CSV table of C-alpha atoms in Angstrom, one decimal:
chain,number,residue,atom,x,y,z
A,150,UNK,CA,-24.4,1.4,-13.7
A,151,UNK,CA,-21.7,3.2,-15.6
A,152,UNK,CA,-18.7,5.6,-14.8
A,153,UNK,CA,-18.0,9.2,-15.9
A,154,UNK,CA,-14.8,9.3,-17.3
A,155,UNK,CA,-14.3,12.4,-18.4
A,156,UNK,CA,-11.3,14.1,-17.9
A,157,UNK,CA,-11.3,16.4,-14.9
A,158,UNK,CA,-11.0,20.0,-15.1
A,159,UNK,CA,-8.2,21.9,-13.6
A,160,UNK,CA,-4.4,21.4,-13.4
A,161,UNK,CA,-2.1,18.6,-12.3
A,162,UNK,CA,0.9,19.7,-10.5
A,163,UNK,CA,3.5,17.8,-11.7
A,164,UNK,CA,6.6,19.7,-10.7
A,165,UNK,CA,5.6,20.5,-7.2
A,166,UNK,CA,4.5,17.3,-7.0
A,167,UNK,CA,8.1,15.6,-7.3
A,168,UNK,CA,9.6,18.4,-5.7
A,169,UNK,CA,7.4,18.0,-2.2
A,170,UNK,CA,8.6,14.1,-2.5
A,171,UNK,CA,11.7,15.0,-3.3
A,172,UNK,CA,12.6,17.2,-0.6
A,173,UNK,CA,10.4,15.6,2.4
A,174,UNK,CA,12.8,13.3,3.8
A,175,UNK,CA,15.4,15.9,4.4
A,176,UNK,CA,12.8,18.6,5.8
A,177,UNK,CA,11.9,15.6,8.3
A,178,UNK,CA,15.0,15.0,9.7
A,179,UNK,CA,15.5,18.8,11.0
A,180,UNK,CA,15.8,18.7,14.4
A,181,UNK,CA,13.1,21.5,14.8
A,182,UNK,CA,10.4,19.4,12.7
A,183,UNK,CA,7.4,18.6,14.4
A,184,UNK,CA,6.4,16.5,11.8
A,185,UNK,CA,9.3,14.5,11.7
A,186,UNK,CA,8.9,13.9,15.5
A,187,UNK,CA,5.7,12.4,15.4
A,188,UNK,CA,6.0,10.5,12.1
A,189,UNK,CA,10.1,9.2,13.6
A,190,UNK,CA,8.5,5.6,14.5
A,191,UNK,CA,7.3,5.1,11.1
A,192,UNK,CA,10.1,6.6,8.9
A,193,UNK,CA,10.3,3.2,7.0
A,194,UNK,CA,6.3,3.1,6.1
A,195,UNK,CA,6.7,6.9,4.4
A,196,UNK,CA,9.7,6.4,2.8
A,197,UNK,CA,7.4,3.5,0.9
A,198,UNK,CA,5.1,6.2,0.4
A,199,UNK,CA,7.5,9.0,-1.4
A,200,UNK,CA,9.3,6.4,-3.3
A,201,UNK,CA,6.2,4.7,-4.5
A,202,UNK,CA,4.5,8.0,-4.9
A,203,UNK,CA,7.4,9.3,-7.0
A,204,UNK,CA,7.9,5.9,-9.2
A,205,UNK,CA,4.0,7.0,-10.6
A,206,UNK,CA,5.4,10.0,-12.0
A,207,UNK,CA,8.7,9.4,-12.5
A,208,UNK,CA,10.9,6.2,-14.6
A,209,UNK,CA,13.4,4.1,-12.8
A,210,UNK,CA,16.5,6.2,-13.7
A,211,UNK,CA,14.9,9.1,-12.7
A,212,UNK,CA,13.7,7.7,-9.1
A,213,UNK,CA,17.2,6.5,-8.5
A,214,UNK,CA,18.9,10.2,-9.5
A,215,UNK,CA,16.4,12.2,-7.5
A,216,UNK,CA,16.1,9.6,-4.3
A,217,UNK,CA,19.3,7.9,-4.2
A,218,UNK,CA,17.7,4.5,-3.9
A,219,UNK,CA,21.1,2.3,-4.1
A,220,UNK,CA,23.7,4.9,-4.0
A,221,UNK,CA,24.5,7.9,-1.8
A,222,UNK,CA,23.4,12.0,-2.9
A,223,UNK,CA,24.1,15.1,-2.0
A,224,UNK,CA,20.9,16.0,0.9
A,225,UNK,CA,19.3,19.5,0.4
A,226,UNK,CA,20.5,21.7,3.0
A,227,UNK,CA,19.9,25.2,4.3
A,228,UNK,CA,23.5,26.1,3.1
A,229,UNK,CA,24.8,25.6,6.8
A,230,UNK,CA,26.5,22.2,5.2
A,231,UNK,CA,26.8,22.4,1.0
A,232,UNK,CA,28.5,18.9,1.5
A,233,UNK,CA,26.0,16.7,3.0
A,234,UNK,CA,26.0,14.1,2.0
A,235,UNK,CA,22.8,11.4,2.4
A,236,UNK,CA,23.0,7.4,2.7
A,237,UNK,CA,21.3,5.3,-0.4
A,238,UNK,CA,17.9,4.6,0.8
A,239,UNK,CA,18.5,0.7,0.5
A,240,UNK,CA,21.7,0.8,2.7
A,241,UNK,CA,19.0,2.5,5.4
A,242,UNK,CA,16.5,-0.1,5.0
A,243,UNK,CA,18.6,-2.3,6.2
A,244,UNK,CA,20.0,-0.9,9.1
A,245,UNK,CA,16.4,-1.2,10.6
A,246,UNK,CA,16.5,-4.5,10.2
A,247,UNK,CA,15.7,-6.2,13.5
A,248,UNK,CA,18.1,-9.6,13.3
A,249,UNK,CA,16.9,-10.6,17.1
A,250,UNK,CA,12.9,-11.8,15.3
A,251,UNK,CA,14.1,-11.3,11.4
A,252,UNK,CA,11.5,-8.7,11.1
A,253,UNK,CA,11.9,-4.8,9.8
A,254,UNK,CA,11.1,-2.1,12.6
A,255,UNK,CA,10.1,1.8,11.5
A,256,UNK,CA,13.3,3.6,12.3
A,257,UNK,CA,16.6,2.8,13.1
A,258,UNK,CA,18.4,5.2,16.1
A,259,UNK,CA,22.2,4.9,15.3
A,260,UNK,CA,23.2,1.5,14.0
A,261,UNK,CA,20.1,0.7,16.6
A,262,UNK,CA,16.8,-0.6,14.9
A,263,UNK,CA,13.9,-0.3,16.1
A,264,UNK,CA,11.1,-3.4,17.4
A,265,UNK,CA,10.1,-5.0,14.3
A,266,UNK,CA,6.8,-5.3,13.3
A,267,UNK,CA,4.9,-6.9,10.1
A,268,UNK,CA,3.5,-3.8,8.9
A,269,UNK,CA,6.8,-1.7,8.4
A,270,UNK,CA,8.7,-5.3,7.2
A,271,UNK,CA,6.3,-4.9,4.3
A,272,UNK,CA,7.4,-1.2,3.6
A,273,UNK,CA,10.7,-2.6,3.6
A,274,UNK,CA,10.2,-5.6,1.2
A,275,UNK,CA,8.1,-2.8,-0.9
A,276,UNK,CA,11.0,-0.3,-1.2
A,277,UNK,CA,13.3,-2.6,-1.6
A,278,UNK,CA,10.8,-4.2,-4.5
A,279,UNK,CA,10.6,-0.7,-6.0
A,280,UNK,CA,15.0,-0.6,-5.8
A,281,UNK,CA,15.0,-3.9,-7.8
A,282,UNK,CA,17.2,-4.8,-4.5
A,283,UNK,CA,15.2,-8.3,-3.5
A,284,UNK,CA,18.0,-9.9,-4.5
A,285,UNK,CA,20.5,-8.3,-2.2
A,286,UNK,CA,22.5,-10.5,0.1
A,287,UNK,CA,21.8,-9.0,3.2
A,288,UNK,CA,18.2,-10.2,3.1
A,289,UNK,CA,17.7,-12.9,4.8
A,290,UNK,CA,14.5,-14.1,3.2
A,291,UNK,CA,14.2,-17.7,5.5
A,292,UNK,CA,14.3,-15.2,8.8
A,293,UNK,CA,11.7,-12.9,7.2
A,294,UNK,CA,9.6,-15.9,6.5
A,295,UNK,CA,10.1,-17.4,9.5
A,296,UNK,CA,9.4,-14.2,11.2
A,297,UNK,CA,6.0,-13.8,9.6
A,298,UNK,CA,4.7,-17.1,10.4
A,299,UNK,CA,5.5,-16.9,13.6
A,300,UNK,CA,3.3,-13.9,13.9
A,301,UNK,CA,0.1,-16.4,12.6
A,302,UNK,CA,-2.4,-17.3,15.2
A,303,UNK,CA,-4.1,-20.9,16.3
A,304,UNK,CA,-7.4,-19.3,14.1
A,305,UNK,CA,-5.5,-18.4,11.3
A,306,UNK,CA,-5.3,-15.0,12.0
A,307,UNK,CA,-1.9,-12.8,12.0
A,308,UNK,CA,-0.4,-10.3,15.1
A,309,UNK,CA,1.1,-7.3,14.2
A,310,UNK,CA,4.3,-8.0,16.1
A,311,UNK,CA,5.3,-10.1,19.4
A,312,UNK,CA,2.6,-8.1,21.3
A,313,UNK,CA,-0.6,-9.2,20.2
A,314,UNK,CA,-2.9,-7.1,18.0
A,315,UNK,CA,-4.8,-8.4,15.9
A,316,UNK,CA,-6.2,-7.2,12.3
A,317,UNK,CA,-7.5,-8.2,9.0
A,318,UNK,CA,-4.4,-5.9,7.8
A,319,UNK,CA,-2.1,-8.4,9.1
A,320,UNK,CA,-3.4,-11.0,6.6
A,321,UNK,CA,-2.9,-8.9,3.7
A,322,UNK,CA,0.6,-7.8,4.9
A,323,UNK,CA,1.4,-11.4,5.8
A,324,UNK,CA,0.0,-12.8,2.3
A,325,UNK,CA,2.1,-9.7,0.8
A,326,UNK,CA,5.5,-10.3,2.4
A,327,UNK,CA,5.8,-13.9,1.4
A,328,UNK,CA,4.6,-13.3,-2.1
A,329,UNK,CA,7.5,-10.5,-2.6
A,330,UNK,CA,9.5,-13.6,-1.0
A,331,UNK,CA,8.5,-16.2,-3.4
A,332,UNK,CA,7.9,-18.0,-0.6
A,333,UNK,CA,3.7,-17.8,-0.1
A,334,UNK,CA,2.0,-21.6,-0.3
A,335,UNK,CA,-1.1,-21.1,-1.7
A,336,UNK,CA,-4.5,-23.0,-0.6
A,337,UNK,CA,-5.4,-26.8,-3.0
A,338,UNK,CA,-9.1,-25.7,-3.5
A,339,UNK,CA,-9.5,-28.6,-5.4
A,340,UNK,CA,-8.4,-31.2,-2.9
A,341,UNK,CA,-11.9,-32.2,-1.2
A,342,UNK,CA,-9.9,-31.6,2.4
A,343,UNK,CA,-9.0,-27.9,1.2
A,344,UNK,CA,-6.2,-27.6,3.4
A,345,UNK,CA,-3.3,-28.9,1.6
A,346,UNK,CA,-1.0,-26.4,-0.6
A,347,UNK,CA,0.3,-26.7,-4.1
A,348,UNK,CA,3.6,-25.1,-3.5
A,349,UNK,CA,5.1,-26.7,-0.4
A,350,UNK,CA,5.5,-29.9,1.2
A,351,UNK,CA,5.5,-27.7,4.5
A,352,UNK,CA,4.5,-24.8,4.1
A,353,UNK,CA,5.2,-22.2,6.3
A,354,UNK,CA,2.1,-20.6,7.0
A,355,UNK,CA,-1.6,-22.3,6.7
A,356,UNK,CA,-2.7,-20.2,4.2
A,357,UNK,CA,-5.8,-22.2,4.3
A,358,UNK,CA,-7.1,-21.3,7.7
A,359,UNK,CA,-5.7,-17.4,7.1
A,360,UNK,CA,-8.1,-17.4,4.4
A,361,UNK,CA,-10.9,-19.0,6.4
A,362,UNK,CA,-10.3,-16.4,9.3
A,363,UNK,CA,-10.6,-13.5,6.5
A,364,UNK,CA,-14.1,-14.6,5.7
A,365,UNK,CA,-15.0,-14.5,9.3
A,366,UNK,CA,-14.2,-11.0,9.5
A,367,UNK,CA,-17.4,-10.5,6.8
A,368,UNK,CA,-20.2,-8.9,7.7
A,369,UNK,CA,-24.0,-9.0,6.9
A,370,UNK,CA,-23.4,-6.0,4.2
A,371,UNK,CA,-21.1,-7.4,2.5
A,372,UNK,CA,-17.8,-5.2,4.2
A,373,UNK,CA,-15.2,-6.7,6.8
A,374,UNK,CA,-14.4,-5.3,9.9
A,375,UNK,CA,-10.6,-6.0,11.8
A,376,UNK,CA,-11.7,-9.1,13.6
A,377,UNK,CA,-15.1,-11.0,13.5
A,378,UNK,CA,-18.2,-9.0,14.4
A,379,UNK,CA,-16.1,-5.9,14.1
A,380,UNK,CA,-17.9,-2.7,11.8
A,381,UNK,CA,-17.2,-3.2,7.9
A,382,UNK,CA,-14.4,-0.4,7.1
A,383,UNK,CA,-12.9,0.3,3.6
A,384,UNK,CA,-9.5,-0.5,4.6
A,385,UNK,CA,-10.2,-3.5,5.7
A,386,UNK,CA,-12.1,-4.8,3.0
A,387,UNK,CA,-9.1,-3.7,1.0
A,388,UNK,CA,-7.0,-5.4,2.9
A,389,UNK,CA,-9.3,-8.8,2.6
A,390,UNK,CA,-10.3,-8.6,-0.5
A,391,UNK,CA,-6.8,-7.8,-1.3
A,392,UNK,CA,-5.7,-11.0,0.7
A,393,UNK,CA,-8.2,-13.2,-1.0
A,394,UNK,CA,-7.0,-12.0,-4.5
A,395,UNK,CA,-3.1,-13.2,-3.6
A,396,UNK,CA,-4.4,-16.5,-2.2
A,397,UNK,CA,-6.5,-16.9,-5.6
A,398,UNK,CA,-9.4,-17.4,-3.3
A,399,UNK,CA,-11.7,-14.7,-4.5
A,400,UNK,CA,-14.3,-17.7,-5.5
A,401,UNK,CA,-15.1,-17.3,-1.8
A,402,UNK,CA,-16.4,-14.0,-2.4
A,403,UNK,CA,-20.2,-15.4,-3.4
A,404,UNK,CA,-21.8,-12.5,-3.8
A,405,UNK,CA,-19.2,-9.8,-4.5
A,406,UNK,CA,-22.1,-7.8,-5.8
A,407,UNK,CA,-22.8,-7.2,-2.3
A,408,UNK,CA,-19.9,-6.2,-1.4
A,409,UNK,CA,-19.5,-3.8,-4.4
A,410,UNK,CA,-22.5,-2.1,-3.7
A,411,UNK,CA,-21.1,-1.5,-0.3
A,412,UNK,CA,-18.1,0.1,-1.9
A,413,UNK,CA,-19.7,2.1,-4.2
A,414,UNK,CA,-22.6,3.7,-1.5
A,415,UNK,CA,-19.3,5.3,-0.1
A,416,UNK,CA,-18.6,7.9,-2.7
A,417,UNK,CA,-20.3,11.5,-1.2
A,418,UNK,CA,-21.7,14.9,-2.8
A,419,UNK,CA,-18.2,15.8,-3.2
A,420,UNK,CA,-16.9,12.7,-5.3
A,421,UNK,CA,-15.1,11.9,-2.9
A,422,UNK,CA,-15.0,8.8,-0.6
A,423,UNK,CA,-15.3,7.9,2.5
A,424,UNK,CA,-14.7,4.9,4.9
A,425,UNK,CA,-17.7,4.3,6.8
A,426,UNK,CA,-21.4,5.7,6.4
A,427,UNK,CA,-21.7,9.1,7.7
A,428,UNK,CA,-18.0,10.0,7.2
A,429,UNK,CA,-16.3,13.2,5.2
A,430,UNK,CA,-14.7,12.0,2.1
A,431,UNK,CA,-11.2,11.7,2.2
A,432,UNK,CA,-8.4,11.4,-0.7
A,433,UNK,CA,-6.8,8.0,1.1
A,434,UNK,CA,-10.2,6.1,-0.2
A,435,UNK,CA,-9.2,6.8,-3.4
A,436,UNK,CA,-7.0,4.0,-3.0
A,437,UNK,CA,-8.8,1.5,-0.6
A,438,UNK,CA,-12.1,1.5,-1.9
A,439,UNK,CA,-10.4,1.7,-5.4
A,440,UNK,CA,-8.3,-0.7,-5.3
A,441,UNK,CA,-10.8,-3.2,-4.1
A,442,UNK,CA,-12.8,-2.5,-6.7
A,443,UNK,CA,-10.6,-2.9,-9.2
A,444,UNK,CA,-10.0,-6.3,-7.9
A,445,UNK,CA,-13.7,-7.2,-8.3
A,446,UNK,CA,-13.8,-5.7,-11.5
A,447,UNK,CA,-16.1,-3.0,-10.7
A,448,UNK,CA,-14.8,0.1,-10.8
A,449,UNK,CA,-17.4,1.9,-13.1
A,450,UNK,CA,-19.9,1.0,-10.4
A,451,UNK,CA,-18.7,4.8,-9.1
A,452,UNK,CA,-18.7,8.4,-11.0
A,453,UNK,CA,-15.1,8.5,-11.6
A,454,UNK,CA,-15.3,11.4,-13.0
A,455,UNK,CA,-16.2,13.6,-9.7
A,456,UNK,CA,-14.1,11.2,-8.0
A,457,UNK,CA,-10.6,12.6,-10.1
A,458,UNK,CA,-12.1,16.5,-9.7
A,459,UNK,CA,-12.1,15.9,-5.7
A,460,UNK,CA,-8.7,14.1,-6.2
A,461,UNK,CA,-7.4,17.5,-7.9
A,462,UNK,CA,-9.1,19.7,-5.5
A,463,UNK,CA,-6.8,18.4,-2.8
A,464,UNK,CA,-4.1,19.5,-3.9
A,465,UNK,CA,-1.6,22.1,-2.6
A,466,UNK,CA,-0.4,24.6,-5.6
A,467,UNK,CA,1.9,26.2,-3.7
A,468,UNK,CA,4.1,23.3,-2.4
A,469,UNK,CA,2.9,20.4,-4.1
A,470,UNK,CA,1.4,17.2,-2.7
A,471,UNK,CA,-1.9,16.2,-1.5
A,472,UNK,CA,-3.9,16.7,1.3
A,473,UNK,CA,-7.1,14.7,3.0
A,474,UNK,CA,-9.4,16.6,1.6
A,475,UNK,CA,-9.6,20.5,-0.1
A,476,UNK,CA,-7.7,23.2,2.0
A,477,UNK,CA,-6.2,20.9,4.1
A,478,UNK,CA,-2.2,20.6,4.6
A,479,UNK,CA,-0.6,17.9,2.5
A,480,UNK,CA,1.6,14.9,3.6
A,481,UNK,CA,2.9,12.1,1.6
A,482,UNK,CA,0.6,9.1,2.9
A,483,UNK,CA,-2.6,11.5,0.8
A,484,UNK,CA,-0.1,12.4,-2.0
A,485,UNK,CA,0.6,8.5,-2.8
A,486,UNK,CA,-2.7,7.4,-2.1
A,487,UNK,CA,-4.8,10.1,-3.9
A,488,UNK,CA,-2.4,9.7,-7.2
A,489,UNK,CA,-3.0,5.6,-6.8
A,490,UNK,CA,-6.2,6.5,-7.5
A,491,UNK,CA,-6.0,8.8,-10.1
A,492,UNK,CA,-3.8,6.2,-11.8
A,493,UNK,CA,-6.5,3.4,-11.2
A,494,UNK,CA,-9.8,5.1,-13.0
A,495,UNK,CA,-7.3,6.4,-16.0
A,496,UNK,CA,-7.3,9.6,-15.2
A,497,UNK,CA,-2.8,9.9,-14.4
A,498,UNK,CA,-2.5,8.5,-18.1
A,499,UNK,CA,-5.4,11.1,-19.6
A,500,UNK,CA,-2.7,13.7,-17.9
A,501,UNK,CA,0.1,12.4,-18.6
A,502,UNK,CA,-1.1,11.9,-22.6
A,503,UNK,CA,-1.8,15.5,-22.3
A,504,UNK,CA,0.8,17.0,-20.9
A,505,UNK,CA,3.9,14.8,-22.6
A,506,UNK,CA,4.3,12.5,-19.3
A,507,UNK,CA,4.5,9.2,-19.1
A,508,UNK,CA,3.7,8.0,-15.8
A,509,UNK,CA,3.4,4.6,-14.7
A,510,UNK,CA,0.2,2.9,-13.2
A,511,UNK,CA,-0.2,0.8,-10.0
A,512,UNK,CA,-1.3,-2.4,-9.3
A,513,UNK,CA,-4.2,-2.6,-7.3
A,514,UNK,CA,-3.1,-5.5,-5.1
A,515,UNK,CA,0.4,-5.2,-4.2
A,516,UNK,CA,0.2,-1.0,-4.3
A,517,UNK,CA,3.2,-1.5,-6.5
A,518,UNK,CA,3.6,0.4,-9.9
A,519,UNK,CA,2.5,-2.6,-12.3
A,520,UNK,CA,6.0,-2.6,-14.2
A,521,UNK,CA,7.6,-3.8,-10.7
A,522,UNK,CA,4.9,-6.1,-10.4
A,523,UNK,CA,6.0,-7.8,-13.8
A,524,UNK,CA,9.5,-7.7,-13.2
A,525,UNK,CA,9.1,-9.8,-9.9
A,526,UNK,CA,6.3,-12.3,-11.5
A,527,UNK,CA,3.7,-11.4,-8.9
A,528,UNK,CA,0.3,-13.1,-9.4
A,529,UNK,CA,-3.1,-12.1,-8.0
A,530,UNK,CA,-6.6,-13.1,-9.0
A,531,UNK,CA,-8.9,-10.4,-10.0
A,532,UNK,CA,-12.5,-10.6,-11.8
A,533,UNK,CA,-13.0,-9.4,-14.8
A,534,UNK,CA,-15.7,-6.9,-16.2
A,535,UNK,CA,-17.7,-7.6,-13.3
A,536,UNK,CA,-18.1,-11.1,-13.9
């Protein structure tokens, strides 16, 4: 099989692009925005979005002036208040930190933060990742560990957050949060037991039997669902695969062709891609089915080609960003996601070549841009040319 990789044809908004990221946080906290209302409990997860979003197109100096990542800026008004002036995004972070578990909530009300929960603990570490501000010393990185395993199941599976659910996602997140940490034991596949770890005496997670419940979750075509016997879904074969490349367990993974094929039946008439048979396409796969792909070395198994074109399609060239699909409203979940996935087939660094830019590229398993990656000494296991 082999990829198109021409360049698409059409433009690359650049300029509205930044400006839509920009400016979002401070159209979301008007009192009269409906989509600030119903995105509140999440705040922390999109502010991981814009940052990460913005750090593709944009270098560390210039993320820092135009967000205000470790010091305060003057907030875009409506001229009511010219002096407004708008906390550093770290100093936020950490007011919705949730000392009663040692987890991160989604939003903060006052000095108040809200529940913690695994999934916006990880947007946390992530911006703070992105800030270069891991090393601050109000993170307390024993009660963040703590706080994940304590969220790990008899089975080896991970809950969300002191209520229950349970989801493949968890492991990835779980995996991901103590990796940022330094703190993630990894699985002895060469001890004949296979449940001792290299890294700790006592570790603080069995990494071993997360692993094992991931590969319960697979199913008969090769996909995972959430939990065992559950329907195989893009994002959650992300999410496992993903998992399995930061345990360095993809051996386990016997017939990743499988899997691949899977991953690549998902791309429609569009180019675009979808999450389950029978679905519309939708610009977020760009990144799940992507990224996983990556991992397995396989990303030429799709037409990348028509896959960038749908990419560019989505966009709004009025206001900037990226919508779902083509004529649909943008938001900044779609505009991070769809330019992850420009960046992963080549196509961000044919535009940015072309146009004088030069933007940085992610990393497919810790949806980081790969410089941050580097700086922090992440490791993950990937397969090479298919192999």
């Amino acid at each position: 099989m082999t990829s198109e990789t021409a360049a698409p044809v059409g433009p690359f908004y650049d300029a509205l692009h930044a400006n839509y990221i920009v400016t979002l946080g401070d159209k979301l906290d008007s009192p009269t925005s409906y989509e600030g209302a119903v995105t509140e409990h999440l705040r922390v997860s999109g502010v991981y979005w814009s940052l990460a979003a913005l750090a593709l197109l944009r270098n560390e100096g210039e993320v820092e002036d135009l967000m205000g990542l470790t010091k305060p800026i003057q907030a875009a008004t409506d001229g009511t208040d010219e002096n407004k002036i708008r906390s550093a995004i770290v100093d936020w972070v950490f007011q919705c930190y949730d000392a009663r578990v040692g987890g991160f909530g989604g939003n903060c009300s006052g000095e108040n933060p809200h529940d913690a929960h695994l999934l916006y603990t990880l947007s946390a570490l992530q911006v703070l990742a992105i800030s270069n501000s891991l090393d601050d010393e109000r993170l307390d990185k024993d009660a963040i560990a703590n706080y994940v395993s304590s969220l790990q199941n008899e089975d080896g599976s991970f809950s969300g957050d002191e209520w229950g659910e349970i989801d493949t996602r968890f492991t990835y997140i779980a995996f991901s949060c103590l990796a940022l940490l330094g703190k993630l034991p990894l699985p002895d596949w060469n001890n004949s037991n296979s449940t001792q770890v290299v890294s700790e005496e006592k570790p603080i997670i069995d990494t071993y039997k997360a692993v094992k419940y991931i590969m319960s979750c697979r199913n008969f075509d090769g996909g995972f669902g959430c939990v065992p016997g559950a329907e195989s879904h893009a994002g959650q074969v992300f999410t496992c695969v993903g998992a399995l490349s930061i345990a360095q367990s993809l051996h386990l993974l016997e017939d990743a062709d499988l899997l691949s094929w899977w991953l690549a039946e998902r791309q429609c008439d569009s180019g675009g891609l979808n999450g389950r048979p029978e679905k519309q396409a939708d610009v977020c796969y760009s990144w799940w089915i992507l990224s996983a792909l990556s991992i397995l070395g396989r990303v030429d198994w799709i037409n990348t080609g028509k896959l960038g074109q749908f990419i560019l399609n989505c966009q709004d060239d009025e206001d900037g960003g990226i919508a779902d699909r083509p004529m649909d409203m943008p938001d900044v979940y779609h505009t991070f996601f769809g330019l992850c996935g420009l960046s992963l087939i080549g196509q961000l660094e044919k535009i940015g070549n072309k146009e004088g830019q030069n933007y940085r590229q992610i990393d497919p398993v810790f949806a980081l841009p790969t410089d941050v990656v580097s700086r922090l000494g992440l490791k993950a296991q990937v397969i090479r040319n298919g192999g």
